[in-house]
XYZ file of C-alpha atoms in Angstrom:
377
model
C 82.202 113.258 67.463
C 80.287 114.370 70.533
C 82.201 115.216 73.691
C 79.188 114.482 75.858
C 77.153 111.309 76.226
C 74.190 111.636 78.545
C 72.965 108.168 77.494
C 75.968 106.338 78.955
C 75.266 104.296 82.059
C 77.284 104.825 85.243
C 80.645 103.179 85.900
C 79.854 100.133 88.028
C 83.439 98.848 88.474
C 86.182 101.193 89.678
C 89.814 100.080 89.558
C 92.141 102.098 91.790
C 95.714 101.586 90.596
C 97.294 102.950 93.750
C 100.924 102.760 92.650
C 103.259 101.478 89.947
C 105.810 100.474 92.580
C 106.220 96.706 92.923
C 108.821 94.322 94.403
C 108.397 91.858 91.531
C 109.710 92.006 87.958
C 107.166 89.989 85.977
C 107.882 90.256 82.212
C 104.143 90.263 81.401
C 103.134 93.157 83.684
C 100.348 95.316 82.255
C 101.804 98.532 83.701
C 103.131 101.071 81.162
C 106.580 100.364 79.777
C 107.686 103.825 80.877
C 106.220 103.547 84.380
C 109.543 104.671 85.913
C 108.882 108.150 84.521
C 105.450 108.232 86.181
C 106.290 108.484 89.882
C 103.515 110.824 90.996
C 100.809 109.255 93.173
C 97.543 110.618 94.506
C 97.473 111.371 98.218
C 95.258 109.508 100.676
C 92.677 112.301 100.679
C 92.699 112.513 96.897
C 92.038 108.787 96.628
C 89.233 109.003 99.196
C 87.698 111.824 97.172
C 87.867 109.668 94.023
C 86.120 106.849 95.887
C 83.413 109.208 97.138
C 82.784 110.529 93.655
C 82.698 107.054 92.144
C 80.216 105.791 94.717
C 77.984 108.827 94.207
C 77.880 107.968 90.497
C 76.829 104.390 91.192
C 80.094 102.428 91.271
C 79.599 99.338 93.420
C 82.760 97.243 93.016
C 86.208 98.564 93.813
C 89.546 96.939 93.059
C 92.792 97.999 94.716
C 95.696 97.167 92.410
C 99.072 98.430 91.218
C 101.972 97.715 90.869
C 101.707 96.247 94.301
C 99.036 98.047 96.361
C 100.592 96.810 99.623
C 103.380 99.334 99.045
C 100.888 102.048 100.025
C 101.015 102.524 103.789
C 97.548 104.106 103.755
C 95.860 100.985 102.363
C 93.948 100.222 105.615
C 92.590 103.782 105.610
C 91.511 103.492 101.975
C 89.820 100.149 102.679
C 87.979 101.599 105.660
C 86.879 104.586 103.601
C 85.586 102.302 100.850
C 83.707 100.176 103.379
C 82.051 103.268 104.848
C 80.960 104.293 101.360
C 79.435 100.872 100.688
C 81.780 99.405 98.067
C 82.452 95.713 97.631
C 86.255 95.742 97.794
C 88.877 93.500 96.230
C 92.626 93.590 96.893
C 94.707 92.297 93.971
C 98.143 91.432 95.321
C 101.294 89.422 94.735
C 101.348 88.654 98.456
C 104.788 90.194 98.887
C 104.644 92.624 101.762
C 101.567 90.918 103.186
C 101.596 89.588 106.756
C 99.064 87.819 108.953
C 98.710 91.036 110.935
C 97.912 92.986 107.754
C 95.389 90.373 106.663
C 93.651 90.815 110.005
C 93.874 94.609 109.812
C 92.338 94.591 106.341
C 89.513 92.372 107.558
C 88.828 94.752 110.435
C 88.851 97.691 108.012
C 86.173 95.927 105.950
C 87.983 94.380 102.980
C 85.735 91.842 101.233
C 88.067 89.907 98.974
C 91.766 89.193 98.413
C 93.215 87.748 95.204
C 96.755 86.349 95.446
C 98.799 85.850 92.276
C 101.357 83.116 91.588
C 103.803 82.766 88.704
C 104.129 78.949 88.632
C 103.475 75.777 90.625
C 107.089 75.305 91.727
C 109.440 77.685 93.564
C 112.216 77.699 90.948
C 110.109 78.860 88.017
C 107.872 81.072 90.152
C 110.827 82.928 91.623
C 112.640 83.211 88.293
C 109.632 84.841 86.624
C 108.906 87.053 89.641
C 112.526 88.082 90.070
C 112.484 87.275 93.787
C 114.078 84.320 95.566
C 111.546 84.438 98.413
C 108.384 84.997 96.392
C 106.987 81.452 96.260
C 107.195 80.631 99.969
C 105.770 84.055 100.845
C 102.860 83.508 98.483
C 102.131 80.085 99.972
C 102.145 81.485 103.507
C 99.922 84.418 102.617
C 97.465 82.309 100.635
C 97.017 80.183 103.749
C 96.680 83.278 105.936
C 93.982 84.668 103.650
C 92.079 81.398 103.848
C 92.408 81.205 107.629
C 91.075 84.743 107.950
C 87.823 83.623 106.338
C 88.230 85.233 102.944
C 87.238 83.349 99.807
C 90.463 81.858 98.459
C 91.025 83.342 94.996
C 94.271 82.469 93.215
C 95.478 83.852 89.897
C 98.116 82.454 87.531
C 99.210 84.237 84.354
C 99.808 81.454 81.837
C 102.499 81.622 79.127
C 104.778 79.277 77.196
C 107.125 78.769 80.180
C 104.505 77.524 82.658
C 101.669 76.278 80.429
C 102.903 72.700 80.858
C 102.149 72.938 84.601
C 98.345 72.969 84.429
C 97.843 69.801 86.430
C 100.440 70.785 89.034
C 99.012 74.299 89.311
C 95.513 72.986 89.948
C 96.785 70.417 92.437
C 98.572 73.222 94.297
C 95.430 75.351 94.308
C 93.360 72.486 95.653
C 95.897 71.799 98.400
C 95.669 75.453 99.464
C 91.888 75.257 99.673
C 91.231 77.588 96.756
C 87.615 78.490 96.103
C 88.307 80.138 92.742
C 91.251 79.751 90.369
C 91.843 82.035 87.410
C 94.211 80.695 84.773
C 94.616 83.860 82.736
C 96.528 83.112 79.569
C 98.809 86.046 78.860
C 97.221 88.967 77.018
C 99.703 91.031 75.057
C 99.760 94.580 76.343
C 102.413 96.520 78.241
C 105.447 94.411 79.083
C 103.777 91.285 77.725
C 103.588 92.827 74.253
C 107.286 93.715 74.427
C 107.973 90.070 75.343
C 105.361 88.438 73.142
C 107.748 86.229 71.170
C 109.091 84.788 74.399
C 105.719 84.345 76.109
C 103.163 83.261 73.522
C 102.426 79.521 73.591
C 101.929 77.456 70.471
C 98.453 76.263 69.527
C 99.435 72.747 70.516
C 100.544 73.875 73.970
C 97.306 75.796 74.418
C 95.111 72.890 73.328
C 96.938 70.483 75.635
C 96.598 72.901 78.552
C 92.897 73.438 77.945
C 92.277 69.691 77.726
C 94.134 69.202 81.016
C 92.031 71.899 82.684
C 88.794 70.389 81.373
C 89.799 66.944 82.624
C 90.598 68.399 86.049
C 87.216 70.160 86.083
C 85.509 66.846 85.339
C 87.392 65.235 88.205
C 86.339 68.045 90.561
C 82.693 67.522 89.582
C 82.916 63.768 90.124
C 84.282 64.407 93.608
C 81.706 67.149 94.239
C 84.617 69.467 94.982
C 83.573 73.147 95.113
C 86.725 74.679 93.578
C 85.830 76.728 90.483
C 88.355 77.011 87.653
C 88.330 79.754 85.016
C 90.568 79.309 81.982
C 90.961 82.481 79.904
C 92.249 81.815 76.384
C 94.467 84.408 74.665
C 92.831 86.722 72.157
C 95.469 85.752 69.597
C 93.897 82.310 69.160
C 90.351 83.585 68.621
C 88.605 84.369 65.327
C 86.263 86.949 66.840
C 87.307 89.633 69.322
C 86.095 89.746 72.901
C 83.807 92.532 74.055
C 86.737 94.381 75.598
C 85.753 95.879 78.985
C 82.143 95.260 77.912
C 82.516 98.279 75.646
C 84.534 101.491 75.898
C 83.340 103.683 78.776
C 80.499 101.297 79.550
C 81.093 99.713 82.962
C 84.765 100.038 83.898
C 86.680 103.088 85.063
C 90.366 102.924 85.964
C 92.238 105.625 87.858
C 96.025 105.415 87.485
C 98.424 106.295 90.321
C 98.859 109.878 89.114
C 95.102 110.409 88.782
C 94.778 109.825 85.039
C 91.334 108.368 84.362
C 91.144 105.580 81.788
C 88.444 103.346 80.269
C 90.801 100.403 80.823
C 94.158 99.916 82.556
C 96.069 99.728 79.252
C 94.470 102.693 77.484
C 97.134 105.269 78.324
C 99.312 103.747 75.580
C 96.849 105.168 73.035
C 97.467 108.554 71.359
C 94.470 110.016 73.193
C 94.516 112.731 75.841
C 92.847 111.347 78.940
C 91.681 113.599 81.788
C 92.991 113.647 85.347
C 90.895 113.539 88.507
C 92.957 116.426 89.892
C 91.570 118.814 87.280
C 88.129 117.404 86.463
C 85.384 115.699 88.441
C 84.819 111.998 87.907
C 81.323 112.706 86.593
C 82.655 115.168 84.013
C 85.369 112.684 83.053
C 82.929 109.831 82.553
C 80.169 111.640 80.692
C 81.796 114.639 79.019
C 85.517 114.121 78.394
C 86.623 113.468 74.790
C 88.765 110.557 76.007
C 85.838 108.613 77.436
C 83.552 109.407 74.511
C 86.157 108.637 71.864
C 85.019 105.057 71.183
C 81.578 104.982 72.755
C 78.786 103.685 70.561
C 79.517 102.734 66.959
C 79.693 106.029 65.035
C 83.510 105.850 65.101
C 83.634 102.426 63.466
C 85.161 101.945 60.008
C 84.379 98.940 57.840
C 84.147 96.019 58.310
C 82.922 96.820 61.852
C 80.373 99.438 60.803
C 78.210 96.965 58.845
C 79.012 93.874 60.960
C 76.018 92.157 62.573
C 78.162 91.386 65.626
C 79.224 94.949 66.422
C 76.719 95.164 69.274
C 78.335 92.072 70.817
C 82.048 92.823 70.511
C 82.017 96.651 70.088
C 84.780 96.352 67.507
C 87.091 94.532 69.913
C 90.068 96.011 71.733
C 91.311 99.494 70.811
C 94.678 98.907 72.467
C 95.190 95.697 70.515
C 94.255 97.428 67.281
C 96.754 100.208 67.986
C 99.608 97.904 68.992
C 99.194 95.660 65.961
C 98.240 98.163 63.254
C 99.342 101.570 64.514
C 95.772 102.911 64.315
C 93.360 102.434 67.201
C 90.384 103.077 64.885
C 90.981 99.844 62.999
C 89.061 96.654 63.590
C 90.700 94.448 66.194
C 93.083 92.246 64.138
C 91.930 89.218 66.139
C 88.761 89.314 64.065
C 88.853 87.092 61.007
C 87.081 89.870 59.070
C 89.819 92.392 59.806
C 92.082 93.349 56.878
C 94.923 93.116 59.410
C 94.147 89.585 60.605
C 97.400 88.488 58.983
C 99.243 90.100 61.931
C 97.583 87.584 64.243
C 98.289 84.686 61.907
C 101.959 85.708 61.759
C 102.148 85.801 65.562
C 100.674 82.292 65.736
C 103.221 81.032 63.216
C 106.060 82.629 65.147
C 104.855 80.933 68.338
C 105.202 77.542 66.651
C 108.939 78.126 66.205
C 109.808 80.318 69.206
C 112.942 79.362 71.137
C 113.273 82.263 73.594
C 114.039 81.244 77.160
C 113.474 83.077 80.419
C 116.844 84.785 80.078
C 115.749 86.341 76.796
C 112.810 88.214 78.340
C 112.908 91.887 79.301
C 111.890 91.997 82.945
C 109.791 94.762 84.442
C 112.050 96.893 86.602
C 112.992 100.529 86.907
C 116.279 100.148 85.027
C 114.652 98.487 82.023
C 111.802 100.978 82.061
C 114.246 103.868 81.800
C 116.813 102.275 79.494
C 114.601 100.469 76.997
C 111.325 102.321 77.036
C 112.005 105.983 77.651
C 110.089 107.997 75.085
């Protein structure tokens, strides 16, 4: 396998995971299970250097995420630096730690877009999932502050078996807040969500009911000529063909973790692959020459049935992280695919979801104690 790919296009979307620190304890967090053992964070100047390198390579969109990126006190400086470089910038936040003054400061620094996440449509469930008694009211206040500051109102809800019955209430809440875009992202099973899959995965009936409710609400919005856009993302586990994960490995997306580890997606560090760090290699070398980023580029790595599949140029073999988590070998076809010899793993998960009884108290919540007690390697 080549360790250099001069034919690869540039990374157009850069995700800066500024920190793994977060005030919430969501049991579906995509951060690594052992995040508590990964406390190192790049300095302000190191992050600015990463942004400069990314922009020089052609990256145009930049996401600030975490953990909770608001924990970083240098966020205004990073936003200003990104604006000067010409990025379109997006802050992905829980809203905790946000204030009206910070919203204004971010606007003055040049931030283009803020996405606020919710856990549910009511305070009781929202706060229980988030692990914070004040989370819901804070999110409401900050969503309104974002709207008043002139940003497009973008709200995100992670959907799972404990809130999937709230589709109508969630959309009503979003409309009342003046949302321009709503993302209903059905839980994808990586990180903490994979550890909690049996307690989070909805049944097929729940999913079908939720999707019908969303479609009916969309129809109502159209009849009223209401501009709110609603995106409903179905879980991979109920598909028969895999999604084109990240539009292909090392194709468009480049993630830099808090400690500087560069990844082709935010979940990839769970794979048994050595990924480079921006502190020891330039971003250009990482993207084009590192073994980690060339590992699954193209199709020469593909085993059967992917190698001879007429859809391999559409789905790129599916998700490597999903293949690894479900089969123990990241080279395998994504088990979501009906052609995969491991598709039975997906069918078993669907069957289990039909009979699941786990409540909120049965979930393992994302916090430092659980990270160190349950997931230390």
